[in-house]
Tab-separated table of C-alpha atoms and ligand atoms in Angstrom:
chain	number	residue	atom	x	y	z
A	903	MET	CA	-9.010	63.194	-24.416
A	904	GLY	CA	-10.714	63.806	-27.707
A	905	ALA	CA	-13.012	60.788	-29.463
A	906	LEU	CA	-12.103	56.785	-29.355
A	907	PRO	CA	-9.813	56.220	-32.278
A	908	PRO	CA	-11.637	53.273	-34.623
A	909	PHE	CA	-10.553	49.435	-33.607
A	910	GLU	CA	-11.140	46.104	-35.268
A	911	PHE	CA	-12.038	43.871	-31.930
A	912	ASP	CA	-11.346	40.881	-33.662
A	913	GLU	CA	-7.698	41.950	-35.297
A	914	LYS	CA	-7.291	43.422	-31.775
A	915	ILE	CA	-8.125	40.296	-29.235
A	916	LEU	CA	-6.294	37.744	-32.301
A	917	GLY	CA	-3.064	40.064	-32.079
A	918	GLN	CA	-2.736	40.377	-27.755
A	919	GLY	CA	-3.572	36.944	-27.636
A	920	ALA	CA	-0.932	36.183	-29.105
A	921	GLU	CA	1.342	38.249	-28.009
A	922	ILE	CA	0.988	37.866	-24.448
A	923	SER	CA	1.573	33.501	-25.808
A	924	ARG	CA	4.635	34.329	-27.260
A	925	ARG	CA	6.165	36.623	-24.355
A	926	LEU	CA	4.506	33.899	-21.429
A	927	ASP	CA	6.601	31.012	-23.831
A	928	GLN	CA	9.212	33.514	-23.379
A	929	LEU	CA	8.747	33.475	-19.797
A	930	ARG	CA	8.574	29.791	-18.797
A	931	LEU	CA	11.396	28.886	-20.943
A	932	GLU	CA	13.806	31.334	-19.270
A	933	ASN	CA	12.448	30.165	-16.294
A	934	PHE	CA	11.533	26.346	-17.221
A	935	PRO	CA	13.520	24.942	-19.963
A	936	PRO	CA	11.781	22.361	-21.903
A	937	ASP	CA	13.814	19.920	-20.835
A	938	ALA	CA	13.379	20.533	-16.727
A	939	LYS	CA	13.023	18.085	-14.655
A	940	LYS	CA	11.451	17.972	-11.388
A	941	THR	CA	13.265	16.163	-8.665
A	942	LEU	CA	11.287	15.709	-4.854
A	943	ARG	CA	13.497	16.847	-1.999
A	944	ARG	CA	14.647	14.213	1.176
A	945	PHE	CA	12.276	14.367	3.811
A	946	PRO	CA	13.649	15.205	6.859
A	947	MET	CA	13.086	12.720	10.167
A	948	SER	CA	10.198	14.593	11.799
A	949	GLU	CA	8.596	15.135	9.151
A	950	VAL	CA	8.942	11.207	7.610
A	951	ALA	CA	7.778	10.589	10.907
A	952	HIS	CA	4.550	12.450	10.151
A	953	TYR	CA	3.633	10.143	7.171
A	954	LEU	CA	3.990	7.324	8.483
A	955	GLY	CA	2.475	7.463	11.556
A	956	ILE	CA	5.381	6.557	13.931
A	957	SER	CA	7.460	8.281	16.137
A	958	PRO	CA	10.409	10.508	15.942
A	959	ASN	CA	12.513	8.492	18.453
A	960	ASN	CA	11.366	5.672	16.513
A	961	LEU	CA	12.638	6.547	13.681
A	962	LYS	CA	15.859	6.765	15.357
A	963	ARG	CA	16.179	4.165	16.585
A	964	LEU	CA	15.656	2.523	13.577
A	965	HIS	CA	18.081	3.701	11.751
A	966	LEU	CA	20.941	3.983	15.372
A	967	GLU	CA	20.176	0.064	15.366
A	968	GLY	CA	21.505	0.117	11.501
A	969	LYS	CA	17.802	-1.575	10.274
A	970	GLY	CA	15.782	0.205	7.587
A	971	PRO	CA	17.349	2.797	4.954
A	972	GLU	CA	20.104	4.177	5.486
A	973	PRO	CA	19.167	8.288	5.582
A	974	LEU	CA	21.310	10.524	4.441
A	975	ILE	CA	22.843	12.924	7.536
A	976	ALA	CA	23.616	16.521	6.906
A	977	ALA	CA	25.160	19.522	9.984
A	978	ALA	CA	24.138	18.644	13.013
A	979	GLY	CA	23.356	15.143	12.666
A	980	ARG	CA	19.461	15.836	10.915
A	981	ARG	CA	18.837	12.802	9.667
A	982	PHE	CA	17.358	12.670	5.842
A	983	TYR	CA	15.214	10.404	3.214
A	984	THR	CA	13.913	10.648	-0.250
A	985	ALA	CA	9.928	9.496	-1.074
A	986	GLU	CA	11.827	6.533	-2.128
A	987	GLN	CA	12.477	5.530	1.646
A	988	MET	CA	9.936	6.384	2.985
A	989	MET	CA	7.721	3.570	1.042
A	990	GLU	CA	10.972	1.204	2.310
A	991	LEU	CA	10.299	2.375	4.965
A	992	ARG	CA	6.899	1.402	5.107
A	993	HIS	CA	7.513	-2.166	3.550
A	994	TYR	CA	10.215	-2.241	6.142
A	995	LEU	CA	7.921	-2.285	9.074
A	996	ASP	CA	5.779	-3.800	8.211
A	997	LYS	CA	7.769	-7.124	7.274
A	998	ASN	CA	9.541	-6.906	11.272
A	999	GLY	CA	6.620	-5.145	13.586
A	1000	ARG	CA	4.784	-6.923	16.139
A	1001	SER	CA	1.863	-6.693	14.985
A	1002	ASP	CA	-0.236	-8.642	12.002
A	1003	ALA	CA	-2.160	-6.223	10.863
A	1004	LYS	CA	0.304	-4.894	8.272
A	1005	LYS	CA	-1.406	-0.686	8.658
A	1006	TYR	CA	2.215	1.447	7.529
A	1007	VAL	CA	1.727	-0.593	3.773
A	1008	PRO	CA	-1.895	0.892	2.508
A	1009	PHE	CA	-2.269	-0.888	-0.550
A	1010	ARG	CA	-6.163	-1.878	-1.325
A	1011	LYS	CA	-6.581	-5.420	-0.448
A	1012	PRO	CA	-9.543	-8.109	-1.653
A	1013	GLY	CA	-13.078	-6.220	-1.534
A	1014	GLU	CA	-11.186	-2.346	-0.968
A	1015	LYS	CA	-12.638	-0.804	-4.153
A	1016	LEU	CA	-11.233	2.180	-6.128
A	1017	GLN	CA	-11.802	5.107	-4.989
A	1018	VAL	CA	-11.732	8.094	-7.071
A	1019	VAL	CA	-11.684	11.406	-6.017
A	1020	ALA	CA	-13.010	14.376	-7.371
A	1021	VAL	CA	-12.454	18.028	-6.966
A	1022	VAL	CA	-15.232	20.049	-8.183
A	1023	ASN	CA	-17.330	23.543	-8.580
A	1024	PHE	CA	-17.459	25.814	-11.264
A	1025	LYS	CA	-16.822	29.012	-9.115
A	1026	GLY	CA	-13.125	30.176	-11.273
A	1027	GLY	CA	-10.653	30.283	-8.414
A	1028	SER	CA	-11.766	27.917	-5.349
A	1029	GLY	CA	-9.297	25.971	-5.515
A	1030	LYS	CA	-10.202	22.939	-7.177
A	1031	THR	CA	-6.188	22.846	-8.604
A	1032	THR	CA	-4.250	23.284	-5.862
A	1033	THR	CA	-6.540	20.696	-3.262
A	1034	ALA	CA	-6.800	18.397	-6.285
A	1035	ALA	CA	-2.966	18.650	-6.265
A	1036	HIS	CA	-2.202	18.122	-2.546
A	1037	LEU	CA	-4.221	15.491	-1.979
A	1038	ALA	CA	-3.095	13.300	-4.383
A	1039	GLN	CA	0.937	13.599	-2.608
A	1040	HIS	CA	-0.712	13.885	0.416
A	1041	LEU	CA	-1.536	10.231	-0.509
A	1042	ALA	CA	1.505	9.102	-2.196
A	1043	LEU	CA	3.331	10.215	0.968
A	1044	THR	CA	0.842	8.318	3.047
A	1045	GLY	CA	1.943	5.264	0.691
A	1046	HIS	CA	-0.848	4.837	-0.900
A	1047	ARG	CA	-0.957	4.829	-5.088
A	1048	VAL	CA	-2.099	7.287	-6.864
A	1049	LEU	CA	-3.954	7.951	-10.025
A	1050	VAL	CA	-3.962	12.112	-10.448
A	1051	VAL	CA	-6.221	13.639	-13.803
A	1052	ASP	CA	-5.789	16.567	-15.384
A	1053	LEU	CA	-9.427	17.056	-16.917
A	1054	ASP	CA	-9.281	20.879	-16.755
A	1055	PRO	CA	-8.164	22.037	-21.039
A	1056	GLN	CA	-6.379	24.960	-19.171
A	1057	ALA	CA	-4.093	22.001	-17.829
A	1058	SER	CA	-3.544	24.426	-14.287
A	1059	LEU	CA	-2.767	20.473	-12.515
A	1060	SER	CA	-0.028	18.932	-15.177
A	1061	ALA	CA	1.946	22.779	-15.229
A	1062	LEU	CA	1.991	22.354	-10.958
A	1063	HIS	CA	3.688	18.374	-11.921
A	1064	GLY	CA	6.216	20.457	-14.367
A	1065	PHE	CA	4.414	19.436	-17.923
A	1066	GLN	CA	4.026	22.177	-19.921
A	1067	PRO	CA	2.134	21.379	-22.708
A	1068	GLU	CA	2.264	23.824	-25.090
A	1069	LEU	CA	5.812	23.119	-25.116
A	1070	ASP	CA	6.008	18.954	-24.257
A	1071	GLY	CA	3.360	18.199	-26.358
A	1072	ASN	CA	2.062	15.628	-23.436
A	1073	PRO	CA	-0.921	12.813	-23.997
A	1074	SER	CA	-4.001	13.763	-22.600
A	1075	LEU	CA	-7.709	11.754	-20.622
A	1076	TYR	CA	-8.961	12.672	-24.428
A	1077	ASP	CA	-6.993	10.306	-26.126
A	1078	ALA	CA	-8.980	7.644	-23.364
A	1079	ILE	CA	-12.279	8.781	-23.957
A	1080	ARG	CA	-12.268	9.752	-27.785
A	1081	TYR	CA	-15.030	8.624	-29.926
A	1082	ASP	CA	-13.060	8.366	-33.236
A	1083	ASP	CA	-10.344	5.093	-34.020
A	1084	LYS	CA	-8.099	6.798	-32.732
A	1085	ARG	CA	-8.844	6.115	-28.690
A	1086	ARG	CA	-5.856	4.083	-26.891
A	1087	PRO	CA	-6.202	2.205	-24.057
A	1088	ILE	CA	-5.238	4.983	-20.838
A	1089	SER	CA	-2.146	3.092	-19.624
A	1090	ASP	CA	-0.826	5.068	-22.915
A	1091	VAL	CA	-1.865	8.077	-21.910
A	1092	ILE	CA	-0.666	7.860	-17.641
A	1093	LEU	CA	3.061	9.255	-17.332
A	1094	PRO	CA	5.357	9.056	-13.942
A	1095	THR	CA	5.286	12.061	-11.354
A	1096	ASN	CA	8.554	13.199	-9.497
A	1097	PHE	CA	6.175	11.240	-6.670
A	1098	PRO	CA	7.170	7.489	-6.161
A	1099	LEU	CA	3.849	6.810	-5.594
A	1100	LEU	CA	2.046	9.331	-7.405
A	1101	GLU	CA	0.942	8.607	-12.358
A	1102	ILE	CA	-0.563	11.085	-13.740
A	1103	ILE	CA	-2.296	12.093	-16.645
A	1104	PRO	CA	-1.920	14.961	-18.252
A	1105	ALA	CA	-4.034	17.784	-19.878
A	1106	ASN	CA	-3.903	20.332	-22.647
A	1107	LEU	CA	-6.080	22.176	-24.338
A	1108	GLU	CA	-7.450	19.029	-27.123
A	1109	LEU	CA	-9.509	17.931	-24.308
A	1110	GLN	CA	-12.112	20.273	-24.647
A	1111	GLU	CA	-12.955	18.631	-28.044
A	1112	PHE	CA	-15.096	15.796	-26.069
A	1113	GLU	CA	-17.109	19.092	-25.216
A	1114	PHE	CA	-17.843	18.958	-29.068
A	1115	ASP	CA	-17.477	15.531	-29.694
A	1116	THR	CA	-20.272	14.728	-27.147
A	1117	PRO	CA	-23.458	16.579	-28.627
A	1118	LEU	CA	-21.555	15.203	-32.214
A	1119	SER	CA	-21.189	11.813	-31.462
A	1120	MET	CA	-24.704	11.052	-28.985
A	1121	GLN	CA	-26.908	11.672	-32.408
A	1122	THR	CA	-25.302	9.347	-33.910
A	1123	SER	CA	-24.165	6.690	-31.332
A	1124	ASN	CA	-24.906	4.512	-28.310
A	1125	GLU	CA	-21.609	5.555	-27.435
A	1126	GLY	CA	-22.288	9.641	-27.809
A	1127	LYS	CA	-26.335	8.639	-25.304
A	1128	ARG	CA	-23.575	6.505	-23.563
A	1129	PHE	CA	-20.924	9.129	-23.572
A	1130	TYR	CA	-20.910	9.394	-18.947
A	1131	SER	CA	-19.463	5.793	-18.544
A	1132	ARG	CA	-16.139	6.735	-20.815
A	1133	LEU	CA	-14.023	7.549	-18.451
A	1134	GLY	CA	-15.489	5.219	-15.934
A	1135	ARG	CA	-14.356	2.028	-18.376
A	1136	SER	CA	-10.657	3.380	-18.691
A	1137	LEU	CA	-10.205	3.705	-14.805
A	1138	ALA	CA	-11.583	0.073	-15.527
A	1139	GLU	CA	-8.153	-0.964	-17.092
A	1140	VAL	CA	-5.861	-0.094	-14.877
A	1141	ASP	CA	-7.545	-0.798	-11.802
A	1142	GLU	CA	-5.558	-2.913	-10.281
A	1143	ARG	CA	-2.574	-0.496	-9.949
A	1144	PHE	CA	-4.144	2.295	-8.567
A	1145	ASP	CA	-5.690	3.031	-4.186
A	1146	VAL	CA	-6.732	6.355	-5.329
A	1147	VAL	CA	-7.392	8.454	-8.190
A	1148	VAL	CA	-7.702	12.472	-7.500
A	1149	ILE	CA	-9.622	14.198	-10.592
A	1150	ASP	CA	-9.557	18.124	-10.463
A	1151	CYS	CA	-12.128	18.877	-12.810
A	1152	PRO	CA	-12.605	22.120	-14.706
A	1153	PRO	CA	-14.737	25.032	-14.441
A	1154	GLN	CA	-17.541	23.775	-16.469
A	1155	LEU	CA	-20.571	21.526	-15.985
A	1156	GLY	CA	-19.349	20.217	-19.212
A	1157	PHE	CA	-19.228	16.646	-20.139
A	1158	LEU	CA	-15.992	16.179	-18.999
A	1159	THR	CA	-17.826	17.209	-15.290
A	1160	LEU	CA	-20.271	14.463	-15.658
A	1161	THR	CA	-18.337	11.679	-16.906
A	1162	ALA	CA	-15.940	12.004	-14.550
A	1163	LEU	CA	-18.817	12.251	-11.468
A	1164	THR	CA	-20.381	9.142	-13.085
A	1165	ALA	CA	-16.924	7.784	-13.087
A	1166	SER	CA	-16.253	9.093	-8.688
A	1167	THR	CA	-16.973	7.323	-5.988
A	1168	SER	CA	-16.738	10.423	-3.530
A	1169	VAL	CA	-16.533	13.971	-4.166
A	1170	LEU	CA	-15.219	17.724	-2.854
A	1171	VAL	CA	-17.454	20.719	-3.528
A	1172	THR	CA	-14.075	23.168	-2.974
A	1173	VAL	CA	-15.626	26.925	-1.379
A	1174	HIS	CA	-13.901	30.132	-0.692
A	1175	PRO	CA	-15.901	30.868	1.917
A	1176	GLN	CA	-17.378	34.771	0.465
A	1177	MET	CA	-20.969	35.682	-0.269
A	1178	LEU	CA	-20.859	36.079	-3.882
A	1179	ASP	CA	-18.502	32.325	-4.324
A	1180	LEU	CA	-21.672	30.427	-2.338
A	1181	MET	CA	-24.189	32.189	-4.654
A	1182	SER	CA	-22.345	30.691	-7.689
A	1183	MET	CA	-21.770	26.961	-5.573
A	1184	SER	CA	-25.613	26.673	-4.592
A	1185	GLN	CA	-26.191	27.497	-8.071
A	1186	PHE	CA	-23.698	24.943	-9.651
A	1187	LEU	CA	-25.658	22.322	-6.690
A	1188	LEU	CA	-28.964	23.330	-8.527
A	1189	MET	CA	-27.664	22.744	-11.876
A	1190	LEU	CA	-25.270	18.997	-11.021
A	1191	GLY	CA	-28.461	18.412	-9.433
A	1192	ASN	CA	-30.626	17.947	-12.055
A	1193	PHE	CA	-27.931	16.618	-14.695
A	1194	VAL	CA	-26.780	13.941	-12.428
A	1195	LYS	CA	-30.744	12.655	-12.132
A	1196	SER	CA	-31.123	13.360	-16.030
A	1197	ILE	CA	-28.027	10.967	-17.035
A	1198	ARG	CA	-29.596	8.267	-13.615
A	1199	GLU	CA	-32.894	8.220	-15.288
A	1200	LYS	CA	-31.187	7.021	-18.836
A	1201	GLY	CA	-28.624	4.528	-16.958
A	1202	ALA	CA	-25.697	6.126	-15.219
A	1203	PRO	CA	-24.905	3.983	-12.178
A	1204	VAL	CA	-24.336	6.870	-10.572
A	1205	LYS	CA	-22.765	5.930	-6.793
A	1206	ILE	CA	-21.318	8.122	-4.254
A	1207	ASP	CA	-19.601	6.561	-1.321
A	1208	TRP	CA	-19.753	9.803	0.097
A	1209	LEU	CA	-19.841	13.809	-0.579
A	1210	ARG	CA	-17.723	16.830	1.532
A	1211	TYR	CA	-17.208	20.954	1.553
A	1212	LEU	CA	-14.111	22.216	1.986
A	1213	ILE	CA	-13.889	25.305	2.279
A	1214	THR	CA	-11.114	26.892	0.971
A	1215	ARG	CA	-8.252	30.467	1.446
A	1216	PHE	CA	-10.385	30.581	4.870
A	1217	GLU	CA	-8.824	34.217	6.193
A	1218	PRO	CA	-8.988	33.520	10.050
A	1219	THR	CA	-9.557	37.218	10.844
A	1220	ASP	CA	-11.866	38.446	8.524
A	1221	VAL	CA	-15.453	38.437	10.095
A	1222	PRO	CA	-17.187	38.621	6.795
A	1223	GLN	CA	-15.573	35.120	6.003
A	1224	THR	CA	-16.092	34.199	9.818
A	1225	ARG	CA	-20.368	34.087	9.300
A	1226	MET	CA	-19.443	32.268	6.608
A	1227	LEU	CA	-18.078	29.844	7.690
A	1228	GLY	CA	-20.889	29.963	10.705
A	1229	PHE	CA	-23.379	29.666	7.513
A	1230	MET	CA	-21.998	26.681	5.977
A	1231	GLN	CA	-22.128	24.478	9.238
A	1232	THR	CA	-24.817	25.518	9.521
A	1233	VAL	CA	-26.737	24.226	6.361
A	1234	LEU	CA	-24.280	22.178	4.911
A	1235	ALA	CA	-23.803	20.580	8.881
A	1236	GLU	CA	-21.511	17.177	8.194
A	1237	GLU	CA	-21.198	17.865	4.709
A	1238	LEU	CA	-18.969	20.283	5.301
A	1239	LEU	CA	-15.590	19.524	6.523
A	1240	LYS	CA	-13.940	19.491	10.216
A	1241	ASN	CA	-11.040	21.604	9.167
A	1242	PRO	CA	-10.876	24.312	6.818
A	1243	MET	CA	-7.890	24.881	4.418
A	1244	LEU	CA	-6.226	28.787	5.160
A	1245	LYS	CA	-5.131	31.139	2.950
A	1246	SER	CA	-1.498	31.024	2.741
A	1247	THR	CA	1.805	33.225	1.494
A	1248	ALA	CA	3.511	29.549	1.253
A	1249	ILE	CA	0.519	28.544	-1.341
A	1250	SER	CA	0.484	31.526	-3.621
A	1251	ASP	CA	4.419	32.561	-4.187
A	1252	ALA	CA	4.978	27.590	-4.257
A	1253	GLY	CA	2.383	28.462	-7.308
A	1254	LEU	CA	4.530	30.888	-9.104
A	1255	THR	CA	7.434	28.022	-8.920
A	1256	LYS	CA	4.963	25.829	-10.034
A	1257	GLN	CA	5.238	24.067	-7.055
A	1258	THR	CA	3.173	22.771	-4.066
A	1259	LEU	CA	4.034	22.985	-0.361
A	1260	TYR	CA	4.812	19.461	0.129
A	1261	GLU	CA	7.703	19.750	-2.888
A	1262	VAL	CA	9.226	22.889	-1.115
A	1263	GLU	CA	11.880	23.546	1.497
A	1264	ARG	CA	10.216	24.766	4.636
A	1265	LYS	CA	13.501	27.089	4.845
A	1266	SER	CA	11.973	29.071	2.152
A	1267	PHE	CA	9.748	30.433	3.497
A	1268	SER	CA	9.218	32.103	7.449
A	1269	ARG	CA	8.600	29.263	9.738
A	1270	ASP	CA	6.237	30.481	11.099
A	1271	THR	CA	4.301	30.886	7.595
A	1272	TYR	CA	5.186	27.347	6.800
A	1273	ASP	CA	4.597	25.306	9.732
A	1274	ARG	CA	0.798	26.608	9.914
A	1275	ALA	CA	-0.075	26.547	5.829
A	1276	ILE	CA	0.839	22.930	6.266
A	1277	GLU	CA	-0.942	22.104	9.421
A	1278	ALA	CA	-3.553	23.613	7.849
A	1279	LEU	CA	-2.876	21.690	4.318
A	1280	ASP	CA	-2.066	18.354	6.879
A	1281	ALA	CA	-5.442	18.075	8.704
A	1282	VAL	CA	-7.603	18.585	6.036
A	1283	ASN	CA	-5.807	16.134	3.206
A	1284	PHE	CA	-5.630	14.012	7.184
A	1285	GLU	CA	-9.478	13.841	7.012
A	1286	VAL	CA	-10.041	13.310	3.052
A	1287	GLN	CA	-7.923	9.991	4.048
A	1288	GLY	CA	-10.033	9.065	7.186
A	1289	LEU	CA	-12.991	9.126	4.392
A	1290	ILE	CA	-11.182	6.969	1.884
A	1291	HIS	CA	-10.295	5.324	4.958
A	1292	ARG	CA	-13.465	4.319	5.811
A	1293	ALA	CA	-15.355	4.028	2.583
A	1294	TRP	CA	-13.299	0.847	2.408
A	1295	GLY	CA	-14.587	-0.272	6.168
A	1296	ARG	CA	-11.344	-0.011	8.142
A	1297	MET	CA	-12.434	2.417	10.880
B	1263	LIG	N1	-5.377	28.515	0.470
B	1263	LIG	C1	-4.201	28.829	-0.047
B	1263	LIG	N2	-3.649	30.238	0.127
B	1263	LIG	C2	-3.377	31.096	-0.744
B	1263	LIG	N3	-3.611	31.018	-2.429
B	1263	LIG	C3	-4.087	30.108	-3.049
B	1263	LIG	C4	-4.762	29.031	-1.471
B	1263	LIG	N4	-5.272	28.361	-2.826
B	1263	LIG	C5	-5.552	28.489	-3.450
B	1263	LIG	N5	-4.599	29.641	-3.258
B	1263	LIG	C6	-3.762	30.484	-5.065
B	1263	LIG	O1	-5.681	30.097	-5.662
B	1263	LIG	C7	-5.442	30.368	-7.062
B	1263	LIG	C8	-6.117	29.630	-7.780
B	1263	LIG	O2	-6.681	28.158	-7.096
B	1263	LIG	P1	-6.481	27.460	-7.923
B	1263	LIG	O3	-5.939	26.966	-9.435
B	1263	LIG	O4	-6.236	25.974	-6.912
B	1263	LIG	O5	-7.779	27.778	-8.300
B	1263	LIG	P2	-9.656	26.420	-9.363
B	1263	LIG	O6	-10.647	26.186	-8.512
B	1263	LIG	O7	-8.462	25.384	-9.522
B	1263	LIG	O8	-9.510	27.246	-10.307
B	1263	LIG	P3	-10.194	27.077	-11.749
B	1263	LIG	O9	-11.397	27.334	-12.304
B	1263	LIG	O10	-9.590	28.306	-12.883
B	1263	LIG	O11	-9.334	25.853	-12.373
B	1263	LIG	C9	-4.131	29.932	-7.722
B	1263	LIG	O12	-3.088	30.995	-8.224
B	1263	LIG	C10	-3.913	29.228	-6.261
B	1263	LIG	O13	-2.315	29.857	-6.195
B	1264	LIG	MG1	-8.474	24.392	-12.213
């Protein structure tokens, strides 16, 4: 074996960092060329009926009577609609339905305030990005106007939506919340996605600057002292355009996360049901509680309508995990979402090709795997949607 060879630590990691980045860029270019544009599949009639909240037979009848948009007819007479056509169907049903309820287009009505959901936890890998991406897309598929904000400089949520900050040089929220005169209106950094009702503020590494700028600005200006209001003020500029904003927070409790929480009306804490994750979460809650208390004392208007914990990557056959679930049910009671998100290879495999489960075709997976995952996801997302609607006073 012999003595370990000497090496310069900094030279070594700089070299390896650069080499990994170069090779990854190569891989990315091969798998996802810079000009690649994300498209969206068509949705089979059963899925469309499910997201619209009507029976497949009613939807079929509409088509047979020549009403509403014309679906694509595939083999064996199977009908497929685009996401745009799903929205057309919503408008059609509200216009021609028997009731006056206008329930198919669920846009906000006067008096219903913009819902801002922050997905947080400082434990890395607790499922924040996966949860935020699927929730935002589910809300869009169920007819809401959604803005999803990637607040993590690592930009995983942006990557999932086809943005590659290293190659595309996309803007980020930093452009809208920075302290100097380069600040731009938030509408400049909102970009379309492949889902018709979903828009995104992507992220890039520059976002991290906010963590450095804020303490400096605090020493010299009131703007810095009131750092927490920056996102809220920016969002107010586009309040009319959206029903729900979903924020994917970074895995740290810095100024970005605090800014998100001050702008939020609700908080979703994602947690994997294992002892170490739970211990880390309890530390997070204690720190967060103290931070929020101190910025509230300085005048930050933190007003959260609801807080929920979401169990992520749950494996029902794993005994220690089910024990942890029981423990959390006892301690968190009301605040624990009834539906946990199951661990599924469908989610992680879809992630490998930068897709969500709502984007992939059912036929790419074994039927059971796909159905189990999508059922669990829909259950979680409909439960969260219910809370949003309750915050609007609809139920
Ligand atoms: N339900 C699930 N089933 C299987 N894999 C999952 C599931 N949820 C998340 N994952 C995988 O776990 C990994 C971490 O998830 P994710 O990126 O959502 O966590 P995160 O909390 O955003 O992480 P970070 O703290 O680094 O931002 C990802 O590779 C994702 O594909
Ligand atoms: Mg993440």
